[in-house]
């Protein structure tokens, strides 16, 4: 996102709100530190390609719900979930693509949850990565355990 004041290409998001029109963000330029607002029409801008080849508009709410479910009853603040969603959304839009495979998003969520909470990570993996058999789950658990040592 180009800064309207100095033209610098990098900014950080200081606030994100969903409005009727789309997503409203307050950004701070990393160079001149001035703040500006952008509006994004997310649902029309990005399509998610599902495993079966179907496409559907990116749905921030749905992504949030999925992560929230994985984090249920874990010591994870809603602000953490929002932060993950914001980071993923930022990243998706920075790719500048019209379509993104659902697995790409799944991997991104898993990467974030892994840092945050191993149990939420496993839950998300089971549901969204279609981890269907116990062997796959066991392998993932072993891998996680080895990484945490
Ligand atoms: Zn600037």
Short mmCIF file of N, CA and C and ligand atoms in Angstrom, two decimals:
data_model
loop_
_atom_site.label_atom_id
_atom_site.label_comp_id
_atom_site.label_asym_id
_atom_site.label_seq_id
_atom_site.Cartn_x
_atom_site.Cartn_y
_atom_site.Cartn_z
N UNK A 1 0.85 -1.20 0.00
CA UNK A 1 0.00 0.00 0.00
C UNK A 1 0.88 1.25 0.00
N UNK A 2 0.73 2.08 -1.01
CA UNK A 2 1.59 3.26 -1.15
C UNK A 2 1.11 4.38 -0.22
N UNK A 3 2.04 4.96 0.50
CA UNK A 3 1.71 6.08 1.38
C UNK A 3 1.32 7.30 0.55
N UNK A 4 0.16 7.90 0.82
CA UNK A 4 -0.28 9.06 0.04
C UNK A 4 0.54 10.32 0.36
N UNK A 5 1.29 10.29 1.45
CA UNK A 5 2.07 11.48 1.83
C UNK A 5 3.47 11.47 1.22
N UNK A 6 4.15 10.30 1.35
CA UNK A 6 5.54 10.27 0.90
C UNK A 6 5.80 9.24 -0.19
N UNK A 7 4.82 8.40 -0.51
CA UNK A 7 4.99 7.44 -1.59
C UNK A 7 5.72 6.16 -1.20
N UNK A 8 6.04 6.02 0.06
CA UNK A 8 6.71 4.81 0.54
C UNK A 8 5.79 3.60 0.38
N UNK A 9 6.38 2.45 0.07
CA UNK A 9 5.56 1.27 -0.25
C UNK A 9 5.14 0.40 0.93
N UNK A 10 5.70 0.65 2.09
CA UNK A 10 5.39 -0.22 3.23
C UNK A 10 4.64 0.51 4.33
N UNK A 11 3.59 -0.14 4.82
CA UNK A 11 2.86 0.45 5.94
C UNK A 11 2.44 -0.67 6.86
N UNK A 12 2.12 -0.31 8.09
CA UNK A 12 1.58 -1.33 8.98
C UNK A 12 0.14 -0.96 9.32
N UNK A 13 -0.66 -2.00 9.57
CA UNK A 13 -2.06 -1.76 9.88
C UNK A 13 -2.19 -1.52 11.37
N UNK A 14 -2.81 -0.40 11.74
CA UNK A 14 -2.99 -0.11 13.16
C UNK A 14 -4.41 -0.42 13.62
N UNK A 15 -5.33 -0.52 12.67
CA UNK A 15 -6.71 -0.83 13.05
C UNK A 15 -7.46 -1.37 11.83
N UNK A 16 -8.30 -2.38 12.06
CA UNK A 16 -9.08 -2.96 10.96
C UNK A 16 -10.53 -3.06 11.39
N UNK A 17 -11.41 -2.59 10.56
CA UNK A 17 -12.83 -2.69 10.84
C UNK A 17 -13.60 -3.17 9.63
N UNK A 18 -14.56 -4.04 9.89
CA UNK A 18 -15.42 -4.46 8.79
C UNK A 18 -16.62 -3.54 8.76
N UNK A 19 -16.86 -2.95 7.62
CA UNK A 19 -18.03 -2.08 7.48
C UNK A 19 -18.94 -2.69 6.42
N UNK A 20 -20.07 -2.08 6.18
CA UNK A 20 -20.99 -2.57 5.16
C UNK A 20 -20.35 -2.60 3.79
N UNK A 21 -19.43 -1.68 3.56
CA UNK A 21 -18.81 -1.57 2.23
C UNK A 21 -17.63 -2.51 2.04
N UNK A 22 -17.04 -2.93 3.11
CA UNK A 22 -15.84 -3.75 2.99
C UNK A 22 -15.00 -3.62 4.25
N UNK A 23 -13.70 -3.58 4.06
CA UNK A 23 -12.81 -3.50 5.20
C UNK A 23 -12.14 -2.13 5.22
N UNK A 24 -12.22 -1.51 6.37
CA UNK A 24 -11.61 -0.20 6.53
C UNK A 24 -10.36 -0.37 7.39
N UNK A 25 -9.25 0.11 6.91
CA UNK A 25 -8.02 -0.02 7.68
C UNK A 25 -7.37 1.33 7.93
N UNK A 26 -6.84 1.47 9.13
CA UNK A 26 -5.98 2.60 9.42
C UNK A 26 -4.56 2.08 9.29
N UNK A 27 -3.77 2.77 8.51
CA UNK A 27 -2.39 2.34 8.30
C UNK A 27 -1.43 3.43 8.73
N UNK A 28 -0.24 2.97 9.10
CA UNK A 28 0.81 3.92 9.44
C UNK A 28 1.99 3.66 8.52
N UNK A 29 2.42 4.70 7.83
CA UNK A 29 3.55 4.59 6.91
C UNK A 29 4.81 4.27 7.71
N UNK A 30 5.59 3.29 7.23
CA UNK A 30 6.80 2.90 7.95
C UNK A 30 7.92 3.92 7.76
N UNK A 31 7.78 4.79 6.76
CA UNK A 31 8.82 5.79 6.53
C UNK A 31 8.51 7.09 7.24
N UNK A 32 7.35 7.72 6.91
CA UNK A 32 7.07 9.05 7.48
C UNK A 32 6.16 8.98 8.71
N UNK A 33 5.65 7.78 9.04
CA UNK A 33 4.83 7.57 10.24
C UNK A 33 3.47 8.27 10.20
N UNK A 34 3.11 8.82 9.05
CA UNK A 34 1.78 9.43 8.97
C UNK A 34 0.75 8.33 8.79
N UNK A 35 -0.47 8.61 9.23
CA UNK A 35 -1.53 7.61 9.13
C UNK A 35 -2.52 7.93 8.03
N UNK A 36 -3.00 6.88 7.39
CA UNK A 36 -4.02 7.06 6.36
C UNK A 36 -4.99 5.88 6.38
N UNK A 37 -6.12 6.05 5.71
CA UNK A 37 -7.17 5.04 5.74
C UNK A 37 -7.34 4.41 4.36
N UNK A 38 -7.51 3.11 4.33
CA UNK A 38 -7.80 2.45 3.05
C UNK A 38 -9.08 1.63 3.20
N UNK A 39 -9.75 1.45 2.09
CA UNK A 39 -10.95 0.62 2.07
C UNK A 39 -10.72 -0.51 1.10
N UNK A 40 -11.07 -1.70 1.51
CA UNK A 40 -10.89 -2.84 0.63
C UNK A 40 -12.19 -3.58 0.43
N UNK A 41 -12.45 -3.87 -0.81
CA UNK A 41 -13.65 -4.64 -1.14
C UNK A 41 -13.22 -6.09 -1.26
N UNK A 42 -13.07 -6.68 -0.12
CA UNK A 42 -12.46 -8.00 -0.07
C UNK A 42 -13.21 -9.06 -0.87
N UNK A 43 -14.49 -9.16 -0.63
CA UNK A 43 -15.21 -10.30 -1.19
C UNK A 43 -15.16 -10.32 -2.71
N UNK A 44 -15.03 -9.14 -3.32
CA UNK A 44 -14.98 -9.11 -4.78
C UNK A 44 -13.56 -9.23 -5.29
N UNK A 45 -12.62 -9.03 -4.40
CA UNK A 45 -11.23 -8.96 -4.85
C UNK A 45 -10.52 -10.30 -4.89
N UNK A 46 -10.90 -11.21 -4.02
CA UNK A 46 -10.12 -12.44 -3.92
C UNK A 46 -11.02 -13.68 -3.88
N UNK A 47 -10.68 -14.64 -4.71
CA UNK A 47 -11.42 -15.90 -4.72
C UNK A 47 -10.56 -17.00 -4.09
N UNK A 48 -11.23 -17.82 -3.32
CA UNK A 48 -10.56 -18.96 -2.72
C UNK A 48 -10.90 -20.20 -3.55
N UNK A 49 -9.87 -20.92 -3.95
CA UNK A 49 -10.08 -22.16 -4.70
C UNK A 49 -10.07 -23.31 -3.72
N UNK A 50 -11.22 -23.99 -3.63
CA UNK A 50 -11.35 -25.09 -2.68
C UNK A 50 -10.70 -26.34 -3.26
N UNK A 51 -10.58 -27.35 -2.40
CA UNK A 51 -9.96 -28.60 -2.82
C UNK A 51 -10.65 -29.22 -4.03
N UNK A 52 -11.96 -29.09 -4.07
CA UNK A 52 -12.70 -29.73 -5.17
C UNK A 52 -12.77 -28.82 -6.40
N UNK A 53 -12.05 -27.71 -6.35
CA UNK A 53 -12.00 -26.84 -7.52
C UNK A 53 -13.04 -25.73 -7.51
N UNK A 54 -14.00 -25.80 -6.57
CA UNK A 54 -14.99 -24.73 -6.50
C UNK A 54 -14.31 -23.47 -6.00
N UNK A 55 -14.89 -22.33 -6.39
CA UNK A 55 -14.33 -21.06 -5.94
C UNK A 55 -15.37 -20.31 -5.14
N UNK A 56 -14.89 -19.68 -4.09
CA UNK A 56 -15.82 -18.81 -3.35
C UNK A 56 -15.06 -17.58 -2.88
N UNK A 57 -15.79 -16.48 -2.69
CA UNK A 57 -15.12 -15.25 -2.26
C UNK A 57 -14.47 -15.44 -0.89
N UNK A 58 -13.34 -14.81 -0.70
CA UNK A 58 -12.70 -14.84 0.60
C UNK A 58 -13.64 -14.23 1.63
N UNK A 59 -13.79 -14.94 2.73
CA UNK A 59 -14.73 -14.51 3.76
C UNK A 59 -13.98 -14.39 5.09
N UNK A 60 -13.72 -13.15 5.46
CA UNK A 60 -12.97 -12.89 6.69
C UNK A 60 -13.69 -13.46 7.92
N UNK A 61 -15.00 -13.32 7.90
CA UNK A 61 -15.80 -13.79 9.03
C UNK A 61 -15.67 -15.31 9.20
N UNK A 62 -15.72 -15.99 8.08
CA UNK A 62 -15.64 -17.45 8.10
C UNK A 62 -14.27 -17.92 8.61
N UNK A 63 -13.24 -17.23 8.16
CA UNK A 63 -11.89 -17.55 8.62
C UNK A 63 -11.77 -17.34 10.12
N UNK A 64 -12.31 -16.21 10.59
CA UNK A 64 -12.29 -15.90 12.02
C UNK A 64 -13.00 -16.99 12.81
N UNK A 65 -14.17 -17.39 12.31
CA UNK A 65 -14.95 -18.43 13.00
C UNK A 65 -14.16 -19.74 13.10
N UNK A 66 -13.54 -20.12 12.00
CA UNK A 66 -12.76 -21.36 11.97
C UNK A 66 -11.65 -21.36 13.01
N UNK A 67 -10.97 -20.23 13.10
CA UNK A 67 -9.87 -20.12 14.06
C UNK A 67 -10.41 -20.08 15.49
N UNK A 68 -11.51 -19.37 15.66
CA UNK A 68 -12.14 -19.28 16.98
C UNK A 68 -12.55 -20.65 17.52
N UNK A 69 -13.10 -21.46 16.63
CA UNK A 69 -13.53 -22.80 17.03
C UNK A 69 -12.32 -23.62 17.48
N UNK A 70 -11.24 -23.51 16.70
CA UNK A 70 -10.03 -24.26 17.06
C UNK A 70 -9.46 -23.78 18.40
N UNK A 71 -9.70 -22.52 18.73
CA UNK A 71 -9.15 -21.94 19.95
C UNK A 71 -10.11 -22.02 21.15
N UNK A 72 -11.26 -22.64 20.95
CA UNK A 72 -12.27 -22.68 22.02
C UNK A 72 -11.69 -23.27 23.30
N UNK A 73 -11.95 -22.60 24.39
CA UNK A 73 -11.52 -23.03 25.72
C UNK A 73 -10.00 -23.11 25.88
N UNK A 74 -9.29 -22.52 24.99
CA UNK A 74 -7.84 -22.43 25.15
C UNK A 74 -7.53 -21.02 25.65
N UNK A 75 -6.39 -20.87 26.33
CA UNK A 75 -6.07 -19.53 26.85
C UNK A 75 -5.60 -18.58 25.74
N UNK A 76 -6.51 -18.29 24.82
CA UNK A 76 -6.17 -17.43 23.69
C UNK A 76 -7.16 -16.27 23.65
N UNK A 77 -6.62 -15.07 23.62
CA UNK A 77 -7.48 -13.89 23.62
C UNK A 77 -8.07 -13.66 22.24
N UNK A 78 -9.27 -13.08 22.22
CA UNK A 78 -9.89 -12.74 20.94
C UNK A 78 -8.99 -11.81 20.12
N UNK A 79 -8.24 -10.98 20.83
CA UNK A 79 -7.35 -10.06 20.11
C UNK A 79 -6.26 -10.84 19.37
N UNK A 80 -5.88 -11.99 19.94
CA UNK A 80 -4.89 -12.84 19.25
C UNK A 80 -5.48 -13.41 17.96
N UNK A 81 -6.74 -13.86 18.06
CA UNK A 81 -7.41 -14.41 16.87
C UNK A 81 -7.54 -13.32 15.81
N UNK A 82 -7.95 -12.15 16.22
CA UNK A 82 -8.08 -11.03 15.28
C UNK A 82 -6.74 -10.68 14.62
N UNK A 83 -5.72 -10.74 15.44
CA UNK A 83 -4.38 -10.41 14.94
C UNK A 83 -3.97 -11.42 13.85
N UNK A 84 -4.23 -12.70 14.12
CA UNK A 84 -3.90 -13.75 13.14
C UNK A 84 -4.67 -13.50 11.84
N UNK A 85 -5.97 -13.24 11.97
CA UNK A 85 -6.80 -13.01 10.78
C UNK A 85 -6.28 -11.79 10.01
N UNK A 86 -5.95 -10.74 10.72
CA UNK A 86 -5.42 -9.53 10.07
C UNK A 86 -4.13 -9.82 9.31
N UNK A 87 -3.24 -10.56 9.97
CA UNK A 87 -1.95 -10.87 9.34
C UNK A 87 -2.15 -11.71 8.08
N UNK A 88 -3.03 -12.69 8.19
CA UNK A 88 -3.28 -13.57 7.05
C UNK A 88 -3.90 -12.79 5.90
N UNK A 89 -4.87 -11.96 6.24
CA UNK A 89 -5.54 -11.17 5.23
C UNK A 89 -4.56 -10.22 4.53
N UNK A 90 -3.75 -9.56 5.35
CA UNK A 90 -2.72 -8.67 4.81
C UNK A 90 -1.84 -9.42 3.82
N UNK A 91 -1.41 -10.58 4.27
CA UNK A 91 -0.50 -11.37 3.44
C UNK A 91 -1.18 -11.79 2.13
N UNK A 92 -2.42 -12.25 2.24
CA UNK A 92 -3.16 -12.68 1.05
C UNK A 92 -3.27 -11.56 0.04
N UNK A 93 -3.55 -10.37 0.53
CA UNK A 93 -3.74 -9.26 -0.40
C UNK A 93 -2.41 -8.72 -0.92
N UNK A 94 -1.37 -8.94 -0.14
CA UNK A 94 -0.06 -8.50 -0.61
C UNK A 94 0.43 -9.40 -1.75
N UNK A 95 -0.12 -10.60 -1.85
CA UNK A 95 0.25 -11.50 -2.94
C UNK A 95 -0.21 -10.94 -4.29
N UNK A 96 -1.27 -10.14 -4.23
CA UNK A 96 -1.77 -9.50 -5.44
C UNK A 96 -2.39 -10.46 -6.43
N UNK A 97 -2.85 -11.60 -5.96
CA UNK A 97 -3.46 -12.58 -6.86
C UNK A 97 -4.98 -12.49 -6.84
N UNK A 98 -5.61 -12.98 -7.90
CA UNK A 98 -7.06 -12.98 -7.95
C UNK A 98 -7.63 -14.21 -7.25
N UNK A 99 -6.81 -15.27 -7.21
CA UNK A 99 -7.25 -16.53 -6.60
C UNK A 99 -6.16 -17.09 -5.71
N UNK A 100 -6.59 -17.68 -4.61
CA UNK A 100 -5.64 -18.35 -3.72
C UNK A 100 -6.23 -19.69 -3.33
N UNK A 101 -5.41 -20.72 -3.32
CA UNK A 101 -5.89 -22.05 -2.93
C UNK A 101 -6.18 -22.09 -1.43
N UNK A 102 -7.22 -22.81 -1.07
CA UNK A 102 -7.61 -22.86 0.34
C UNK A 102 -6.49 -23.47 1.20
N UNK A 103 -5.70 -24.38 0.62
CA UNK A 103 -4.60 -24.99 1.37
C UNK A 103 -3.57 -23.93 1.81
N UNK A 104 -3.38 -22.94 0.95
CA UNK A 104 -2.41 -21.89 1.27
C UNK A 104 -2.83 -21.16 2.55
N UNK A 105 -4.13 -20.87 2.62
CA UNK A 105 -4.66 -20.20 3.81
C UNK A 105 -4.55 -21.12 5.02
N UNK A 106 -4.91 -22.38 4.81
CA UNK A 106 -4.83 -23.37 5.90
C UNK A 106 -3.43 -23.44 6.48
N UNK A 107 -2.43 -23.49 5.60
CA UNK A 107 -1.03 -23.55 6.04
C UNK A 107 -0.64 -22.29 6.82
N UNK A 108 -1.16 -21.15 6.36
CA UNK A 108 -0.84 -19.90 7.04
C UNK A 108 -1.43 -19.89 8.45
N UNK A 109 -2.67 -20.35 8.56
CA UNK A 109 -3.31 -20.40 9.88
C UNK A 109 -2.54 -21.35 10.78
N UNK A 110 -2.17 -22.50 10.23
CA UNK A 110 -1.44 -23.48 11.03
C UNK A 110 -0.11 -22.91 11.53
N UNK A 111 0.55 -22.18 10.65
CA UNK A 111 1.82 -21.56 11.04
C UNK A 111 1.65 -20.62 12.23
N UNK A 112 0.57 -19.86 12.20
CA UNK A 112 0.31 -18.89 13.28
C UNK A 112 -0.11 -19.62 14.57
N UNK A 113 -0.99 -20.61 14.41
CA UNK A 113 -1.49 -21.30 15.60
C UNK A 113 -0.39 -22.11 16.29
N UNK A 114 0.52 -22.59 15.48
CA UNK A 114 1.61 -23.38 16.03
C UNK A 114 2.42 -22.56 17.03
N UNK A 115 2.62 -21.29 16.69
CA UNK A 115 3.35 -20.40 17.61
C UNK A 115 2.53 -20.10 18.85
N UNK A 116 1.23 -20.06 18.65
CA UNK A 116 0.34 -19.58 19.71
C UNK A 116 -0.07 -20.66 20.70
N UNK A 117 -0.52 -21.80 20.18
CA UNK A 117 -1.07 -22.83 21.05
C UNK A 117 -1.11 -24.18 20.33
N UNK A 118 -0.35 -25.17 20.82
CA UNK A 118 -0.26 -26.44 20.11
C UNK A 118 -1.60 -27.17 19.98
N UNK A 119 -2.45 -27.04 21.00
CA UNK A 119 -3.72 -27.75 20.94
C UNK A 119 -4.66 -27.14 19.89
N UNK A 120 -4.69 -25.82 19.85
CA UNK A 120 -5.50 -25.14 18.84
C UNK A 120 -4.98 -25.50 17.45
N UNK A 121 -3.68 -25.61 17.35
CA UNK A 121 -3.04 -25.98 16.09
C UNK A 121 -3.53 -27.36 15.63
N UNK A 122 -3.50 -28.33 16.54
CA UNK A 122 -3.94 -29.69 16.20
C UNK A 122 -5.42 -29.72 15.83
N UNK A 123 -6.22 -28.98 16.59
CA UNK A 123 -7.66 -28.94 16.28
C UNK A 123 -7.90 -28.39 14.87
N UNK A 124 -7.21 -27.31 14.56
CA UNK A 124 -7.40 -26.71 13.25
C UNK A 124 -6.94 -27.68 12.17
N UNK A 125 -5.83 -28.34 12.44
CA UNK A 125 -5.30 -29.30 11.46
C UNK A 125 -6.29 -30.41 11.19
N UNK A 126 -6.92 -30.93 12.23
CA UNK A 126 -7.87 -32.03 12.07
C UNK A 126 -9.04 -31.61 11.20
N UNK A 127 -9.59 -30.45 11.50
CA UNK A 127 -10.80 -30.02 10.80
C UNK A 127 -10.51 -29.48 9.41
N UNK A 128 -9.53 -28.60 9.31
CA UNK A 128 -9.37 -27.87 8.06
C UNK A 128 -8.37 -28.48 7.09
N UNK A 129 -7.47 -29.27 7.62
CA UNK A 129 -6.52 -29.90 6.72
C UNK A 129 -6.98 -31.32 6.40
N UNK A 130 -8.18 -31.62 6.81
CA UNK A 130 -8.76 -32.93 6.53
C UNK A 130 -7.82 -34.06 6.95
N UNK A 131 -7.36 -33.91 8.16
CA UNK A 131 -6.51 -34.94 8.75
C UNK A 131 -7.45 -36.04 9.23
N UNK A 132 -7.61 -37.03 8.39
CA UNK A 132 -8.73 -37.94 8.64
C UNK A 132 -8.40 -39.19 9.43
N UNK A 133 -7.17 -39.65 9.33
CA UNK A 133 -6.90 -40.88 10.06
C UNK A 133 -5.96 -40.65 11.24
N UNK A 134 -5.97 -41.57 12.15
CA UNK A 134 -5.21 -41.45 13.39
C UNK A 134 -3.70 -41.44 13.11
N UNK A 135 -3.28 -42.16 12.07
CA UNK A 135 -1.85 -42.24 11.75
C UNK A 135 -1.30 -40.86 11.35
N UNK A 136 -2.06 -40.19 10.51
CA UNK A 136 -1.62 -38.85 10.09
C UNK A 136 -1.54 -37.93 11.30
N UNK A 137 -2.53 -38.03 12.16
CA UNK A 137 -2.57 -37.20 13.36
C UNK A 137 -1.37 -37.53 14.26
N UNK A 138 -1.11 -38.82 14.41
CA UNK A 138 0.01 -39.25 15.24
C UNK A 138 1.34 -38.71 14.71
N UNK A 139 1.49 -38.78 13.39
CA UNK A 139 2.71 -38.26 12.76
C UNK A 139 2.88 -36.78 13.05
N UNK A 140 1.77 -36.06 12.95
CA UNK A 140 1.79 -34.62 13.18
C UNK A 140 2.14 -34.32 14.63
N UNK A 141 1.57 -35.11 15.53
CA UNK A 141 1.85 -34.93 16.96
C UNK A 141 3.31 -35.21 17.26
N UNK A 142 3.85 -36.25 16.65
CA UNK A 142 5.26 -36.59 16.85
C UNK A 142 6.17 -35.47 16.36
N UNK A 143 5.79 -34.94 15.19
CA UNK A 143 6.57 -33.87 14.60
C UNK A 143 6.57 -32.63 15.52
N UNK A 144 5.38 -32.34 16.03
CA UNK A 144 5.19 -31.19 16.91
C UNK A 144 6.02 -31.37 18.20
N UNK A 145 5.96 -32.59 18.72
CA UNK A 145 6.67 -32.89 19.96
C UNK A 145 8.18 -32.75 19.75
N UNK A 146 8.64 -33.25 18.61
CA UNK A 146 10.07 -33.18 18.32
C UNK A 146 10.51 -31.72 18.17
N UNK A 147 9.66 -30.91 17.55
CA UNK A 147 10.00 -29.51 17.35
C UNK A 147 10.04 -28.73 18.65
N UNK A 148 9.23 -29.15 19.59
CA UNK A 148 9.13 -28.40 20.84
C UNK A 148 10.25 -28.75 21.83
N UNK A 149 11.00 -29.79 21.53
CA UNK A 149 12.08 -30.19 22.42
C UNK A 149 13.27 -29.25 22.31
ZN1 LIG B 1 4.81 8.03 4.20
#
